[in-house]
XYZ file of C-alpha atoms in Angstrom:
402
model
C 48.916 56.823 204.753
C 46.910 58.164 207.681
C 43.611 56.469 207.000
C 41.142 55.552 209.717
C 37.743 55.498 208.064
C 34.367 54.925 209.616
C 32.593 52.567 207.180
C 29.072 53.623 206.275
C 26.234 52.330 204.080
C 25.366 54.198 200.923
C 23.180 57.237 201.393
C 23.192 60.777 202.734
C 22.593 61.369 206.446
C 20.781 64.637 205.926
C 18.159 63.028 203.659
C 17.644 59.629 205.222
C 16.226 58.667 208.508
C 17.970 56.404 211.028
C 21.598 55.644 211.539
C 24.026 56.473 208.731
C 25.630 53.036 209.123
C 22.387 51.455 208.235
C 23.109 48.581 210.638
C 24.478 50.665 213.426
C 27.551 49.661 215.273
C 28.292 45.928 214.677
C 28.508 45.229 218.382
C 25.146 46.641 219.314
C 22.959 48.111 216.572
C 23.568 51.686 217.574
C 23.982 50.862 221.271
C 26.166 52.983 223.463
C 29.743 51.903 223.738
C 31.800 52.211 226.906
C 35.088 53.568 225.567
C 36.848 52.553 228.829
C 36.207 48.965 227.820
C 35.920 48.765 224.038
C 36.998 50.932 221.139
C 34.601 52.144 218.422
C 37.215 51.564 215.745
C 40.495 49.655 215.385
C 43.089 50.561 212.787
C 45.614 47.864 211.893
C 48.620 48.895 209.965
C 49.045 45.508 208.206
C 52.347 46.610 206.563
C 54.536 49.690 206.417
C 55.631 48.920 202.859
C 54.580 51.500 200.303
C 55.848 52.659 196.845
C 54.822 56.316 197.317
C 56.828 59.080 198.977
C 54.077 61.283 200.498
C 55.376 64.475 202.017
C 53.124 64.087 205.045
C 53.529 60.365 205.689
C 52.771 59.462 209.337
C 54.604 56.098 208.945
C 57.618 57.285 207.048
C 56.790 54.237 204.954
C 59.463 52.006 203.363
C 59.605 50.253 200.057
C 59.695 46.698 201.427
C 57.760 44.935 204.208
C 59.391 44.841 207.617
C 60.787 41.353 208.376
C 59.135 41.371 211.773
C 55.585 42.129 210.609
C 52.817 40.215 212.337
C 52.507 36.803 210.682
C 49.338 35.453 209.203
C 48.515 33.441 212.279
C 49.267 36.452 214.491
C 46.992 38.495 212.350
C 44.149 35.923 212.696
C 44.674 35.964 216.496
C 44.493 39.793 216.478
C 41.281 39.773 214.429
C 39.742 37.343 216.982
C 40.816 39.658 219.815
C 39.337 42.708 218.061
C 36.039 40.883 217.466
C 35.746 40.002 221.150
C 35.917 43.706 222.047
C 32.265 44.212 221.116
C 33.040 43.825 217.467
C 34.294 47.311 216.609
C 34.930 48.545 213.100
C 38.204 47.374 211.580
C 40.283 49.235 209.034
C 43.335 47.828 207.215
C 45.847 50.564 206.479
C 49.579 50.960 205.923
C 51.938 51.940 204.319
C 50.104 50.438 201.436
C 47.954 47.571 202.670
C 47.865 46.138 199.163
C 51.527 45.167 199.632
C 50.497 42.595 202.262
C 50.221 39.325 200.414
C 47.583 37.731 202.686
C 45.421 40.851 202.870
C 42.339 39.327 201.262
C 42.625 36.171 203.372
C 42.728 38.256 206.484
C 39.791 40.412 205.288
C 37.679 37.413 204.328
C 38.257 35.819 207.731
C 37.084 38.988 209.478
C 34.077 39.449 207.227
C 32.949 35.864 207.772
C 33.016 36.540 211.579
C 30.520 39.355 210.936
C 32.906 42.282 211.186
C 32.645 45.507 209.225
C 35.964 45.797 207.366
C 37.349 48.512 205.103
C 40.788 49.377 203.811
C 42.724 52.375 202.669
C 45.286 51.313 200.041
C 47.518 53.696 198.184
C 46.678 54.370 194.542
C 49.443 52.429 192.849
C 49.662 49.835 190.070
C 48.858 47.243 192.766
C 45.243 48.509 192.759
C 43.956 46.726 189.694
C 40.334 46.250 188.666
C 40.767 42.596 189.506
C 41.961 43.533 193.055
C 38.938 45.756 193.506
C 36.577 43.040 192.332
C 38.171 40.650 194.788
C 37.710 43.156 197.622
C 34.024 43.417 196.674
C 33.667 39.592 196.486
C 35.294 39.205 199.920
C 32.729 41.599 201.335
C 34.699 44.708 202.226
C 32.314 47.487 203.122
C 34.380 50.461 201.880
C 37.414 51.354 199.821
C 39.216 54.495 200.847
C 41.539 56.316 198.445
C 43.600 59.418 199.136
C 43.201 62.434 196.928
C 44.849 65.560 198.255
C 44.173 68.152 195.580
C 41.905 68.829 192.588
C 44.814 69.038 190.149
C 47.897 66.920 189.346
C 50.208 69.764 190.472
C 48.835 69.751 194.006
C 48.201 66.052 194.511
C 51.385 64.777 192.867
C 53.548 67.162 194.907
C 51.773 66.029 198.097
C 52.198 62.368 197.209
C 55.831 62.762 196.034
C 55.039 60.801 192.840
C 54.478 62.191 189.355
C 51.328 60.810 187.771
C 49.678 59.879 191.072
C 46.668 62.140 190.398
C 45.806 60.536 187.080
C 46.353 57.060 188.525
C 44.126 57.807 191.474
C 41.256 59.078 189.311
C 41.570 56.035 187.144
C 41.326 53.710 190.175
C 38.315 55.665 191.427
C 36.527 55.135 188.119
C 37.135 51.442 188.430
C 35.437 51.486 191.836
C 32.484 53.383 190.404
C 32.090 50.799 187.665
C 32.036 48.047 190.338
C 29.551 50.027 192.527
C 32.020 49.748 195.345
C 31.358 52.435 198.074
C 34.114 54.997 197.816
C 35.640 57.116 200.522
C 37.997 59.899 199.496
C 40.665 60.779 202.074
C 42.168 64.259 201.990
C 44.831 65.763 204.202
C 44.229 69.552 204.508
C 47.400 71.552 204.848
C 49.123 74.622 203.451
C 49.420 72.838 200.117
C 45.715 72.630 199.302
C 44.021 75.165 201.619
C 43.238 77.549 198.732
C 41.704 74.763 196.591
C 39.125 73.259 198.905
C 36.091 74.570 196.909
C 37.373 72.825 193.796
C 38.235 69.741 195.833
C 34.737 69.513 197.283
C 33.274 69.637 193.794
C 35.628 66.948 192.528
C 34.690 64.669 195.413
C 31.115 64.862 194.311
C 31.931 64.306 190.644
C 33.880 61.157 191.603
C 30.747 59.834 193.352
C 32.257 59.390 196.797
C 29.867 58.450 199.653
C 32.212 60.062 202.157
C 34.844 62.807 202.143
C 37.138 61.941 204.961
C 39.233 64.907 205.975
C 42.421 64.851 207.981
C 43.870 68.048 209.469
C 47.648 67.683 209.253
C 49.439 66.523 212.374
C 53.148 67.470 212.330
C 54.533 63.953 212.877
C 56.489 61.501 210.629
C 57.230 63.508 207.473
C 54.535 66.106 208.299
C 55.991 69.511 209.232
C 54.461 72.176 211.520
C 54.989 74.832 208.883
C 52.614 72.956 206.560
C 49.778 73.156 209.173
C 46.986 75.694 208.969
C 46.816 78.444 211.539
C 44.241 78.202 214.329
C 42.056 80.845 212.577
C 42.292 78.869 209.298
C 41.214 75.670 211.124
C 38.146 77.461 212.339
C 37.373 78.846 208.905
C 37.637 75.366 207.417
C 35.376 73.929 210.083
C 32.653 76.462 209.447
C 32.950 75.944 205.695
C 32.700 72.167 206.142
C 29.566 72.581 208.285
C 27.848 74.564 205.586
C 29.047 72.222 202.839
C 27.615 69.287 204.761
C 24.112 70.668 204.383
C 24.143 70.255 200.579
C 26.947 67.901 199.691
C 25.940 64.560 198.046
C 28.382 62.794 200.416
C 28.969 62.504 204.129
C 31.842 64.452 205.750
C 34.049 63.100 208.526
C 37.096 64.715 210.072
C 40.157 63.313 211.841
C 42.684 65.105 214.071
C 40.085 67.816 214.131
C 38.128 67.151 217.242
C 37.266 70.851 217.621
C 35.146 70.549 214.484
C 32.586 68.873 216.768
C 32.509 72.015 218.879
C 31.904 74.136 215.812
C 29.069 71.782 214.707
C 27.493 72.115 218.133
C 27.857 75.904 218.178
C 26.399 76.287 214.668
C 23.467 74.011 215.453
C 22.871 75.937 218.626
C 22.812 79.245 216.661
C 20.331 77.610 214.293
C 18.288 76.433 217.326
C 18.720 72.792 216.257
C 20.386 71.705 219.486
C 20.565 72.785 223.103
C 24.323 72.813 223.686
C 23.801 72.578 227.462
C 22.931 68.918 226.938
C 26.188 67.843 225.288
C 28.708 68.650 227.989
C 28.678 65.557 230.052
C 30.583 62.359 229.681
C 27.452 60.213 229.877
C 25.483 62.255 227.370
C 24.467 59.469 225.020
C 21.448 61.251 223.595
C 20.410 62.164 220.086
C 21.964 65.527 220.709
C 25.344 63.951 221.545
C 25.089 61.733 218.502
C 25.176 64.867 216.350
C 28.743 65.689 217.372
C 30.878 63.048 215.698
C 29.698 63.319 212.087
C 25.962 63.118 212.497
C 25.231 59.993 214.538
C 28.372 58.100 213.505
C 29.585 57.424 216.989
C 27.728 57.672 220.325
C 30.483 59.864 221.699
C 33.396 61.869 220.346
C 36.225 59.498 219.283
C 39.753 60.597 220.194
C 43.180 59.073 220.365
C 43.024 56.116 222.751
C 39.438 57.019 223.581
C 37.217 54.864 221.320
C 40.067 54.630 218.878
C 43.173 52.341 218.906
C 45.982 51.608 216.483
C 48.018 48.454 215.998
C 51.271 48.760 214.101
C 52.738 46.331 211.528
C 54.911 44.775 214.304
C 52.143 44.597 216.865
C 52.855 47.760 218.840
C 49.668 49.310 220.192
C 49.343 53.138 220.234
C 46.510 55.575 221.002
C 46.652 56.343 217.239
C 49.098 56.220 214.377
C 49.531 59.997 214.927
C 50.215 59.685 218.638
C 53.221 57.331 218.517
C 53.438 56.312 222.188
C 53.708 52.546 222.486
C 51.425 51.266 225.260
C 51.935 47.555 224.654
C 52.338 44.840 222.049
C 49.782 42.258 221.038
C 52.532 39.609 220.987
C 52.861 40.038 224.725
C 49.350 40.953 225.880
C 45.858 40.813 224.424
C 44.587 43.953 222.780
C 41.721 44.093 225.273
C 44.105 44.063 228.243
C 46.312 46.724 226.712
C 43.361 48.964 225.763
C 41.622 48.667 229.143
C 44.608 48.762 231.474
C 47.208 51.072 229.955
C 47.844 54.057 232.269
C 48.371 56.264 229.199
C 45.081 55.290 227.603
C 43.266 55.699 230.921
C 44.544 59.270 231.106
C 43.526 59.990 227.540
C 40.011 58.751 228.356
C 39.699 61.289 231.203
C 39.225 64.784 229.757
C 39.254 66.181 233.327
C 43.007 65.510 233.296
C 43.632 67.687 230.261
C 45.719 70.795 230.963
C 45.167 74.454 230.136
C 41.962 75.546 228.523
C 41.120 72.051 227.220
C 40.876 70.821 230.850
C 38.188 73.410 231.767
C 36.404 73.671 228.384
C 32.712 72.873 228.473
C 33.224 70.851 225.266
C 36.019 68.646 226.578
C 33.986 65.404 226.656
C 32.806 65.680 223.066
C 35.892 67.467 221.705
C 38.969 67.386 223.918
C 41.193 68.657 221.113
C 43.444 66.502 218.993
C 45.618 64.613 221.516
C 47.951 63.637 218.648
C 48.512 67.211 217.452
C 48.934 68.401 221.039
C 51.605 65.690 221.569
C 53.376 66.474 218.299
C 53.561 70.213 219.032
C 54.090 70.253 222.880
C 55.446 66.801 223.739
C 52.596 66.340 226.271
C 49.479 64.479 225.179
C 47.487 66.091 228.023
C 48.203 69.703 227.024
C 45.772 72.012 225.276
C 45.043 71.702 221.557
C 47.421 74.261 220.061
C 45.313 75.000 216.963
C 41.995 75.971 218.621
C 40.855 79.573 218.823
C 37.987 78.920 221.230
C 38.025 80.509 224.688
C 36.068 78.285 227.179
C 33.211 79.807 229.181
C 35.065 79.286 232.445
C 37.959 81.419 231.256
C 35.635 84.134 229.958
C 33.742 84.264 233.222
C 36.986 84.476 235.203
C 38.256 87.310 233.019
C 34.946 89.214 233.266
C 34.955 88.754 237.075
C 38.443 90.297 237.323
C 37.584 93.395 235.250
């Protein structure tokens, strides 16, 4: 499972005023966050155990919990450390987080501290109506479920388990009955590229408040041949932008940082934003807020830059899709690792990016997917390999030489 949701209050950002979170960022009611010091969101892979066999699995999940998983007390200590980092959003993921026996105890502890907590379990028989009710009673703000196609043929193939589609829809209907905010996670790849219109309609019919879209990163079980082409990425981004104007749910993308560039360009064409004001690292204006999913984050979140991942054994990585270990919470605090890691410091400095990403005028709000760049090139500072955009600096240089 690749989940990393941004929890949000019910409602549609295009129709309601104010911040889509309702309460803003837990640490500061919409205040600017210094990504050099604190993350916007923390993903904790509470277990790698999972009963599914998804063809794209980042974690290459196993059927049983790892014997060296963080203990309950280590988990409590980690939650305390996360809270002290300006109380970022916290997401429990896996594997299948439902296979962690003390999941609800950990969630309740975090919620009682005043943290916004969500989780992204796999749709298995572990997800009972009673389990969903317990999640609601504990105070979880969001339940994310993966649905990767509008038909059993597409979804079941993707998940490697016959009957997964019907089971997933059944679990979603339980959530609707409980009025639990639903986030549907979809990995876009070669498998479902031709079915996105149907998928968008189904997401609405299932009453999701957010469609959380992942653009496949070829890591774990994910293969590069399953990725869309750069041109197809661009086509999907423009389609998503138009869909977002009328969809009854919010849309968020992951491993698709260049979607922010498309949003800015489209808004510029519609004279809704002056793109000259979004280039700079300190651009924490209403214009900059438009970039990452309509005011969700004050700046564009990227691997290790406003985003951090903690594995089931305590290893800290820029994200679950960028598997470079930069420390372990058993040896150092999460704050020390996040703030002092040389790798993370480089990731937070887009001026260090190579190729066209390093000179692109959108590098501070986009920067390309660092995880996909690493998966394809082996260098997390290289250019995003699935972006068609030619930066202004390159165009001016080419024009000057002709």
